[in-house]
Coordinates of C-alpha atoms in Angstrom, one line a residue:
M30 CA 4.7 32.9 -15.0
T31 CA 1.4 31.5 -16.1
A32 CA -1.0 30.1 -13.5
Q33 CA -0.1 26.5 -12.7
K34 CA -2.6 23.7 -13.0
L35 CA -2.2 20.3 -11.2
G36 CA -3.9 17.1 -12.3
L37 CA -4.2 14.5 -9.5
V38 CA -4.9 10.9 -10.4
I39 CA -6.6 9.0 -7.6
S40 CA -6.5 5.3 -8.6
D41 CA -7.8 3.5 -5.5
G42 CA -9.1 3.8 -2.0
V43 CA -5.6 4.0 -0.4
G44 CA -4.7 6.9 -2.7
F45 CA -8.0 8.5 -1.6
R46 CA -7.0 8.0 2.0
N47 CA -3.5 9.4 1.5
F48 CA -4.3 12.4 -0.6
I49 CA -8.0 13.3 0.2
L50 CA -8.1 12.6 3.9
S51 CA -4.7 14.2 4.5
D52 CA -4.0 17.9 4.1
F53 CA -2.9 17.6 0.5
M54 CA -5.9 19.1 -1.2
T55 CA -6.2 22.0 1.2
E56 CA -2.5 22.9 0.7
A57 CA -2.6 22.3 -3.1
Q58 CA -5.4 24.7 -3.6
K59 CA -3.5 27.4 -1.8
V60 CA -0.6 27.0 -4.3
F61 CA -2.1 26.0 -7.7
A62 CA -4.5 28.1 -9.7
E63 CA -6.5 25.0 -10.3
V64 CA -6.5 21.4 -9.1
I65 CA -8.3 18.8 -11.2
V66 CA -8.9 15.3 -9.7
Y67 CA -8.9 12.5 -12.3
S68 CA -10.6 9.7 -10.3
C69 CA -10.6 6.0 -11.0
L70 CA -13.3 5.9 -8.2
P71 CA -16.9 6.9 -8.7
I72 CA -17.4 10.7 -8.4
H73 CA -19.9 10.4 -5.6
V74 CA -17.3 9.3 -3.0
Y75 CA -15.9 12.9 -3.0
E76 CA -19.3 14.6 -2.1
P77 CA -18.9 14.6 1.7
Y78 CA -15.5 16.5 1.4
N79 CA -16.5 19.7 -0.4
L80 CA -13.3 19.8 -2.3
K81 CA -14.2 22.8 -4.4
C82 CA -12.4 21.6 -7.5
K83 CA -13.2 19.9 -10.8
I84 CA -13.4 16.1 -10.5
V85 CA -13.3 14.0 -13.6
E86 CA -14.4 10.3 -13.3
I87 CA -12.2 8.2 -15.4
E88 CA -13.9 5.3 -17.1
P89 CA -12.3 2.0 -16.1
F90 CA -9.8 0.7 -18.6
R91 CA -10.1 -3.0 -19.6
E92 CA -7.2 -4.7 -21.4
H93 CA -7.6 -6.6 -24.7
F94 CA -5.3 -9.6 -25.1
G95 CA -2.5 -7.8 -26.9
T96 CA -2.2 -5.1 -24.3
W97 CA -2.3 -7.7 -21.5
F98 CA 0.5 -9.8 -23.3
F99 CA 3.0 -7.0 -23.6
R100 CA 2.2 -5.6 -20.1
K101 CA 2.7 -9.1 -18.7
A102 CA 5.9 -9.5 -20.6
K103 CA 7.2 -6.2 -19.1
E104 CA 6.3 -7.2 -15.6
V105 CA 7.7 -10.8 -15.8
A106 CA 10.9 -9.6 -17.5
H107 CA 11.4 -7.2 -14.6
L108 CA 11.0 -10.0 -12.1
Q109 CA 13.2 -12.3 -14.1
K110 CA 15.9 -9.6 -14.1
F111 CA 16.2 -9.5 -10.3
A112 CA 15.0 -12.9 -9.2
T113 CA 18.4 -14.4 -8.9
D114 CA 19.4 -12.3 -5.9
N115 CA 16.1 -11.0 -4.5
F116 CA 13.8 -13.5 -2.9
G117 CA 10.7 -11.3 -3.0
M118 CA 11.1 -10.9 -6.8
L119 CA 11.6 -14.7 -7.2
D120 CA 8.5 -15.4 -5.0
N121 CA 6.4 -13.0 -7.0
L122 CA 7.8 -14.4 -10.3
N123 CA 6.7 -17.9 -9.3
S124 CA 3.3 -16.7 -8.3
N125 CA 2.8 -15.5 -11.9
R126 CA 3.3 -18.9 -13.3
N127 CA 0.2 -20.4 -15.0
R128 CA -0.4 -24.1 -15.8
L129 CA -4.0 -23.7 -17.0
L130 CA -4.9 -25.0 -20.4
T131 CA -6.3 -21.7 -21.6
V132 CA -5.2 -19.1 -24.0
R133 CA -3.8 -17.0 -21.2
G134 CA -2.2 -20.0 -19.6
F135 CA -0.3 -20.9 -22.8
A136 CA 0.5 -17.2 -23.4
T137 CA 1.9 -16.8 -19.9
R138 CA 4.2 -19.8 -20.4
S139 CA 5.4 -18.3 -23.6
I140 CA 6.1 -15.0 -21.8
F141 CA 8.2 -16.9 -19.2
T142 CA 10.2 -18.5 -22.0
L143 CA 10.6 -15.2 -23.9
T144 CA 11.7 -13.2 -20.8
H145 CA 14.1 -15.9 -19.6
F146 CA 16.3 -14.7 -22.5
F147 CA 15.2 -11.1 -22.9
H148 CA 15.0 -9.3 -19.6
A149 CA 17.5 -6.5 -19.8
E150 CA 16.4 -3.0 -19.1
K151 CA 16.3 -2.2 -22.9
N152 CA 14.0 -5.3 -23.4
I153 CA 11.7 -4.2 -20.6
L154 CA 11.4 -0.7 -22.1
Q155 CA 10.7 -2.2 -25.5
F156 CA 7.8 -4.4 -24.1
E157 CA 6.5 -1.1 -22.6
K158 CA 6.6 0.6 -25.9
W159 CA 4.8 -2.3 -27.6
Q160 CA 2.2 -2.2 -24.8
Q161 CA 1.6 1.5 -25.3
R162 CA 1.2 1.1 -29.1
T163 CA -1.8 -1.1 -28.5
F164 CA -3.6 1.8 -26.8
N165 CA -4.2 3.4 -30.2
G166 CA -6.9 0.8 -30.8
Y167 CA -9.0 1.9 -27.8
K168 CA -11.7 4.5 -28.0
L169 CA -11.1 5.1 -24.3
F170 CA -7.4 6.2 -25.0
A171 CA -8.7 8.8 -27.4
T172 CA -11.1 10.0 -24.7
Y173 CA -8.2 10.3 -22.2
I174 CA -6.3 12.4 -24.8
Y175 CA -9.4 14.7 -25.3
I176 CA -9.9 15.2 -21.6
L177 CA -6.3 16.0 -20.8
K178 CA -5.9 18.3 -23.8
A179 CA -9.1 20.2 -22.8
D180 CA -7.9 20.7 -19.2
S181 CA -4.3 21.6 -20.1
V182 CA -2.8 20.7 -16.8
D183 CA 0.9 21.4 -16.2
V184 CA 1.7 18.2 -14.4
L185 CA -0.2 15.0 -14.0
F186 CA 0.5 13.5 -10.6
F187 CA -0.2 9.8 -10.1
T188 CA -0.8 8.7 -6.4
H189 CA 0.1 5.1 -7.2
Q190 CA 2.6 3.9 -9.8
R191 CA 1.5 0.2 -10.3
P192 CA -2.2 -0.3 -11.3
P193 CA -2.3 -1.6 -14.9
F194 CA -5.4 0.5 -15.6
I195 CA -3.5 3.8 -15.3
A196 CA -1.1 2.9 -18.1
P197 CA -3.1 4.5 -21.0
L198 CA -3.5 7.7 -18.9
I199 CA 0.3 7.9 -18.5
K200 CA 0.7 7.5 -22.3
A201 CA -2.0 10.1 -23.0
A202 CA -0.1 12.6 -20.9
Q203 CA 3.2 11.8 -22.6
T204 CA 1.6 12.2 -26.0
L205 CA 0.4 15.7 -25.1
G206 CA 3.8 16.7 -23.6
I207 CA 2.3 16.9 -20.1
K208 CA 4.9 16.3 -17.4
T209 CA 4.2 13.2 -15.2
A210 CA 5.0 12.4 -11.6
A211 CA 4.4 9.3 -9.5
F212 CA 4.3 8.8 -5.8
I213 CA 5.8 5.4 -4.9
F214 CA 2.8 3.9 -3.1
S215 CA 4.2 1.6 -0.5
W216 CA 7.4 0.5 1.2
D217 CA 7.5 -2.9 -0.5
N218 CA 6.6 -1.8 -4.0
L219 CA 10.1 -1.4 -5.4
A220 CA 12.0 -4.2 -3.6
S221 CA 9.6 -7.1 -4.2
K222 CA 6.8 -6.1 -6.7
G223 CA 6.5 -6.2 -10.5
R224 CA 7.2 -3.3 -12.9
M225 CA 5.5 0.1 -12.7
S226 CA 2.6 0.8 -15.1
G227 CA 4.8 3.1 -17.1
S228 CA 7.7 5.5 -17.1
F229 CA 7.3 8.9 -15.4
K230 CA 9.1 12.2 -15.7
H231 CA 9.6 12.4 -11.9
Y232 CA 9.3 10.1 -8.8
L233 CA 8.4 11.0 -5.2
V234 CA 9.7 8.5 -2.6
W235 CA 9.4 8.0 1.1
S236 CA 13.1 8.0 2.0
Q237 CA 16.7 7.9 0.9
L238 CA 16.5 4.1 1.2
M239 CA 13.6 4.1 -1.3
K240 CA 15.5 6.4 -3.6
E241 CA 18.4 4.0 -3.7
E242 CA 16.0 1.1 -4.4
L243 CA 14.5 3.0 -7.3
L244 CA 17.9 3.7 -8.8
H245 CA 18.8 0.0 -8.4
F246 CA 15.7 -1.5 -9.9
Y247 CA 15.1 1.1 -12.7
K248 CA 18.4 1.8 -14.4
S249 CA 16.7 4.2 -16.9
V250 CA 15.8 6.5 -14.0
S251 CA 18.4 9.2 -13.0
E252 CA 19.0 10.6 -9.5
E253 CA 17.7 14.0 -10.7
Q254 CA 14.3 12.5 -11.3
I255 CA 13.8 11.5 -7.7
S256 CA 12.7 13.6 -4.7
V257 CA 12.5 12.4 -1.1
V258 CA 9.3 13.7 0.5
G259 CA 8.1 11.2 3.2
T260 CA 4.7 9.7 2.8
P261 CA 1.1 11.1 3.3
Q262 CA 0.1 7.7 4.5
F263 CA 1.0 8.7 8.0
E264 CA 0.3 12.4 7.9
P265 CA -3.3 12.1 9.4
Y266 CA -1.7 10.9 12.6
V267 CA -0.4 14.4 13.3
L268 CA -3.6 16.2 12.3
P269 CA -5.8 17.3 15.2
R270 CA -9.1 16.5 13.5
Y271 CA -8.4 12.8 13.8
Q272 CA -7.5 12.8 17.5
T273 CA -9.7 11.0 20.0
E274 CA -9.8 11.3 23.8
K275 CA -8.7 8.2 25.7
A276 CA -12.0 7.9 27.5
S277 CA -13.9 8.2 24.2
F278 CA -11.7 5.4 22.8
Y279 CA -12.6 3.0 25.6
Q280 CA -16.2 3.9 25.3
R281 CA -16.2 3.6 21.5
F282 CA -15.0 0.0 21.7
N283 CA -16.5 -1.0 25.0
L284 CA -13.1 -1.7 26.6
K285 CA -12.1 -2.1 30.2
E286 CA -10.4 1.3 31.0
D287 CA -8.0 0.0 33.8
C288 CA -6.6 -2.8 31.6
K289 CA -3.9 -3.0 28.9
T290 CA -5.0 -3.6 25.3
I291 CA -3.6 -6.0 22.7
C292 CA -4.4 -5.3 19.1
F293 CA -4.1 -7.8 16.3
S294 CA -4.2 -6.4 12.7
C295 CA -5.3 -8.8 10.0
G296 CA -3.9 -8.8 6.5
D297 CA -6.1 -9.9 3.5
I298 CA -6.5 -13.5 2.8
S299 CA -4.1 -13.5 -0.2
T300 CA -1.0 -13.1 2.0
S301 CA -2.2 -13.5 5.5
R302 CA -4.0 -16.8 5.6
N303 CA -3.0 -17.8 9.1
D304 CA -4.7 -14.9 10.8
E305 CA -7.3 -17.1 12.4
L306 CA -4.6 -19.3 13.9
Y307 CA -2.9 -16.2 15.5
I308 CA -6.1 -14.9 16.9
E309 CA -6.7 -18.3 18.5
A310 CA -3.2 -18.3 19.9
I311 CA -3.6 -14.9 21.4
A312 CA -7.0 -15.9 22.9
S313 CA -5.3 -18.9 24.5
F314 CA -2.6 -16.8 25.9
I315 CA -5.2 -14.5 27.5
H316 CA -7.1 -17.5 29.0
K317 CA -3.9 -18.8 30.5
H318 CA -2.2 -15.6 31.7
Y319 CA -5.2 -13.4 32.4
P320 CA -7.9 -15.9 33.6
E321 CA -9.8 -13.1 35.3
G322 CA -10.1 -11.3 31.9
N323 CA -8.2 -8.2 33.1
I324 CA -6.9 -7.4 29.6
N325 CA -8.5 -6.2 26.4
F326 CA -8.1 -7.9 23.0
I327 CA -9.2 -6.1 19.9
V328 CA -8.9 -7.4 16.3
R329 CA -8.9 -5.0 13.3
T330 CA -9.7 -6.8 10.1
S331 CA -8.2 -5.8 6.7
P332 CA -10.1 -3.0 4.8
A333 CA -9.2 -4.8 1.6
E334 CA -11.8 -7.6 2.2
S335 CA -15.0 -8.4 4.0
P336 CA -14.7 -9.8 7.5
D337 CA -16.7 -13.0 6.7
R338 CA -13.9 -15.4 7.4
F339 CA -13.7 -14.3 11.1
F340 CA -17.4 -14.7 12.0
A341 CA -16.9 -18.2 13.5
L342 CA -14.1 -16.8 15.7
K343 CA -16.4 -13.9 16.7
T344 CA -18.9 -16.4 18.0
A345 CA -16.3 -18.7 19.7
H346 CA -14.6 -15.9 21.6
P347 CA -17.2 -13.3 22.7
F348 CA -14.6 -11.4 24.8
I349 CA -12.7 -10.3 21.6
V350 CA -13.6 -6.8 20.5
W351 CA -13.8 -6.5 16.7
N352 CA -13.0 -3.4 14.6
F353 CA -14.3 -3.9 11.1
P354 CA -12.8 -1.0 9.1
K355 CA -15.3 1.4 7.7
W356 CA -14.2 1.2 4.1
E357 CA -17.2 1.2 1.7
L358 CA -17.2 -0.6 -1.6
S359 CA -17.9 2.2 -4.0
R360 CA -18.7 0.1 -7.1
E361 CA -19.2 -3.5 -8.2
G362 CA -17.7 -5.3 -11.1
H363 CA -14.3 -3.6 -11.2
Q364 CA -11.3 -5.7 -12.3
E365 CA -9.6 -5.0 -9.0
P366 CA -12.5 -4.8 -6.4
W367 CA -10.2 -4.1 -3.5
S368 CA -9.2 -0.8 -5.1
Q369 CA -12.8 0.4 -5.0
R370 CA -13.0 0.3 -1.2
I371 CA -13.2 3.9 0.2
P372 CA -12.3 4.8 3.8
L373 CA -14.6 7.0 5.9
T374 CA -13.3 9.8 8.1
E375 CA -14.6 7.8 11.1
D376 CA -12.3 4.9 10.3
M377 CA -9.3 7.2 10.2
K378 CA -10.2 8.3 13.8
D379 CA -10.7 4.7 14.9
L380 CA -7.3 3.7 13.4
R381 CA -5.4 6.6 15.0
A382 CA -7.1 5.8 18.4
L383 CA -6.0 2.2 18.2
L384 CA -2.4 3.2 17.4
E385 CA -2.3 5.7 20.3
F386 CA -4.1 3.8 23.1
C387 CA -3.4 0.0 22.4
D388 CA -0.4 -1.3 24.3
V389 CA 0.9 -4.0 21.9
S390 CA 0.6 -4.5 18.2
I391 CA 0.5 -7.9 16.5
N392 CA 0.5 -8.4 12.8
M393 CA 1.9 -10.6 10.1
C394 CA 4.8 -8.5 8.6
S395 CA 2.4 -5.6 7.7
T396 CA 2.9 -1.9 7.2
M397 CA 0.9 -1.7 10.4
S398 CA 4.2 -2.4 12.2
L399 CA 5.4 1.1 11.2
D400 CA 2.0 2.6 12.1
F401 CA 2.3 1.4 15.7
M402 CA 6.0 2.2 15.9
L403 CA 5.1 5.9 15.1
F404 CA 3.3 5.8 18.5
D405 CA 6.2 4.0 20.1
K406 CA 4.3 0.7 20.7
P407 CA 6.0 -2.7 20.8
V408 CA 5.3 -4.8 17.7
I409 CA 5.1 -8.6 17.3
N410 CA 5.1 -10.4 14.0
P411 CA 3.8 -14.0 14.3
V412 CA 4.9 -16.2 11.4
F413 CA 4.2 -19.9 12.2
G414 CA 4.0 -21.2 8.7
N415 CA 6.8 -22.9 6.9
P416 CA 7.2 -25.6 4.2
Q417 CA 7.6 -28.3 6.7
N418 CA 4.6 -27.9 9.0
G419 CA 1.8 -27.7 6.5
L420 CA 0.7 -24.2 7.4
Y421 CA 0.6 -21.4 4.9
N422 CA 4.2 -20.4 4.5
D423 CA 4.3 -16.9 5.9
Q424 CA 7.9 -17.3 7.1
R425 CA 9.0 -16.7 3.6
F426 CA 8.1 -13.0 3.9
L427 CA 11.0 -12.6 6.3
A428 CA 13.3 -13.1 3.3
Y429 CA 11.7 -10.3 1.3
A430 CA 14.1 -7.4 1.1
H431 CA 11.9 -4.8 2.7
Y432 CA 11.0 -7.0 5.7
K433 CA 14.3 -8.7 6.1
R434 CA 15.6 -5.3 7.1
V435 CA 12.8 -5.0 9.7
A436 CA 13.3 -8.5 11.1
E437 CA 17.0 -7.9 11.5
S438 CA 16.7 -4.5 13.0
G439 CA 15.4 -5.8 16.4
A440 CA 12.6 -3.3 16.3
V441 CA 10.0 -6.1 16.1
I442 CA 9.8 -9.5 17.8
I443 CA 9.5 -12.4 15.3
A444 CA 7.5 -15.3 16.7
K445 CA 7.7 -18.6 14.8
T446 CA 5.9 -20.7 17.4
N447 CA 3.3 -20.5 20.1
E448 CA 6.0 -20.5 22.8
E449 CA 7.8 -17.6 21.1
L450 CA 4.5 -15.7 20.8
T451 CA 3.9 -16.1 24.5
D452 CA 7.4 -14.9 25.4
A453 CA 6.9 -11.9 23.0
L454 CA 3.6 -10.9 24.6
L455 CA 5.0 -11.1 28.1
E456 CA 8.0 -8.9 27.1
S457 CA 5.8 -6.4 25.3
L458 CA 3.3 -6.1 28.0
N459 CA 5.8 -5.9 30.9
Q460 CA 8.8 -4.1 29.2
P461 CA 7.3 -2.1 26.4
Q462 CA 10.2 0.3 26.2
L463 CA 12.8 -2.4 25.7
R464 CA 13.1 -1.9 21.9
D465 CA 12.6 1.9 21.8
E466 CA 15.9 2.7 20.2
Q467 CA 15.6 0.1 17.5
R468 CA 12.1 1.3 16.6
K469 CA 13.3 4.9 16.3
S470 CA 16.3 3.8 14.2
L471 CA 14.1 1.8 11.8
L472 CA 11.5 4.6 11.4
N473 CA 14.4 7.0 10.5
I474 CA 15.4 4.7 7.7
Q475 CA 11.9 3.9 6.4
I476 CA 10.3 7.3 6.6
G477 CA 12.8 9.9 5.4
A478 CA 11.0 13.1 6.5
P479 CA 8.9 14.4 9.4
L480 CA 5.1 13.6 9.3
E481 CA 4.4 17.3 9.7
G482 CA 4.5 19.2 6.5
T483 CA 4.4 16.1 4.2
S484 CA 1.7 17.6 1.9
Q485 CA 3.6 20.9 1.6
R486 CA 6.8 19.0 0.6
I487 CA 5.0 17.1 -2.1
I488 CA 3.4 20.2 -3.5
H489 CA 6.7 22.1 -3.5
V490 CA 8.3 19.2 -5.6
L491 CA 5.3 19.4 -8.1
Q492 CA 5.9 23.1 -8.5
M493 CA 9.6 22.5 -9.2
I494 CA 8.7 19.9 -11.8
I495 CA 6.5 22.4 -13.6
Q496 CA 9.2 25.1 -13.5
N497 CA 12.0 22.9 -14.8
K498 CA 11.3 23.0 -18.5

């Protein structure tokens, strides 16, 4: 057998976190003769990690109108297909509507009309083919062909299946007969998001549940194309290099060591606009139930945005401890700026320490619910907003397929009012073990393999893809 070469596509900061800060690169270099990183991030972000492999910086791809049109048609058709019985798809479909009197506004409305009638799987795949034909007009597509041909990798592994700017790279690999594999990025991507950027030879998923979702939403994918591997998103939590001593944690954040700690994790402003309201509500709870201040309250903001919107709260409540994630913006002017934020190793240590040593987690229906459950911590999801009370309607996320399952599991406490949030906090602080079994059951469904050995399982699957001609 010839020496095997792996091409690894890092499309954003979360992919960097999952596959560079985990054990993936170390394990991959033990198995493959060569690992080549194709990076949609600037090459300088890898310098501190001494990866000892070839890193190719991929020039950002910017769509012309024709490419955008067919890509949008593909995505909207996918949403149209499932919107009738999937609230998350319907909600995302509606968010794509455009009433602007611009070329793209008129084009979007024409796409909605077209896909209302043509949204079968065969129509979606046809839109994808037309999208890919437009790549022939880009010099950058020819560059991708040249790079991949010169490197001659055996499999090109995409760490995220959705960013539109990876679509020409998928097509370039297919043109050269290079096998492609994609890791399904997050737990909500299949059940509530738009279409993938392209079709892949093989798919790596978190769990049996995610495998079933993939088969349901992508009828052109067969069971043989899917492997359950778990997720590297959580693998750093079992790696000793990210552990922190409890005393160091309290010192790091200037917390009172003899007190319990509440942690609120913010989302980004696009989906978590009521965060300030929830922080105020928790602060009021503390003033009422812990007037002597014998409790810690720490807020971790979203790494996907700057923390500017919380500065007024920081001034108003000096007792709140703030954790602004150490994710550096690696480049300006990118079409998706959030994707260019890169985590530092220090932030991974901070996050793991928060998960291990905080006593209660509060977040608005975020993946952070799973993170804290992995450390057996009670989780509260405040959702005060609904169409009737004038707040941003975050209660609608309870109807999304991926979170409906969480809400109904009993593993988290859903708080729709201040009073319910108070009750939830009192339960979580005084009876933290009350929902232990529900949390374990939910984790078994959502994460289909042990955290230990995640990288090795992924690498084994990639080897099998190469060997299966």
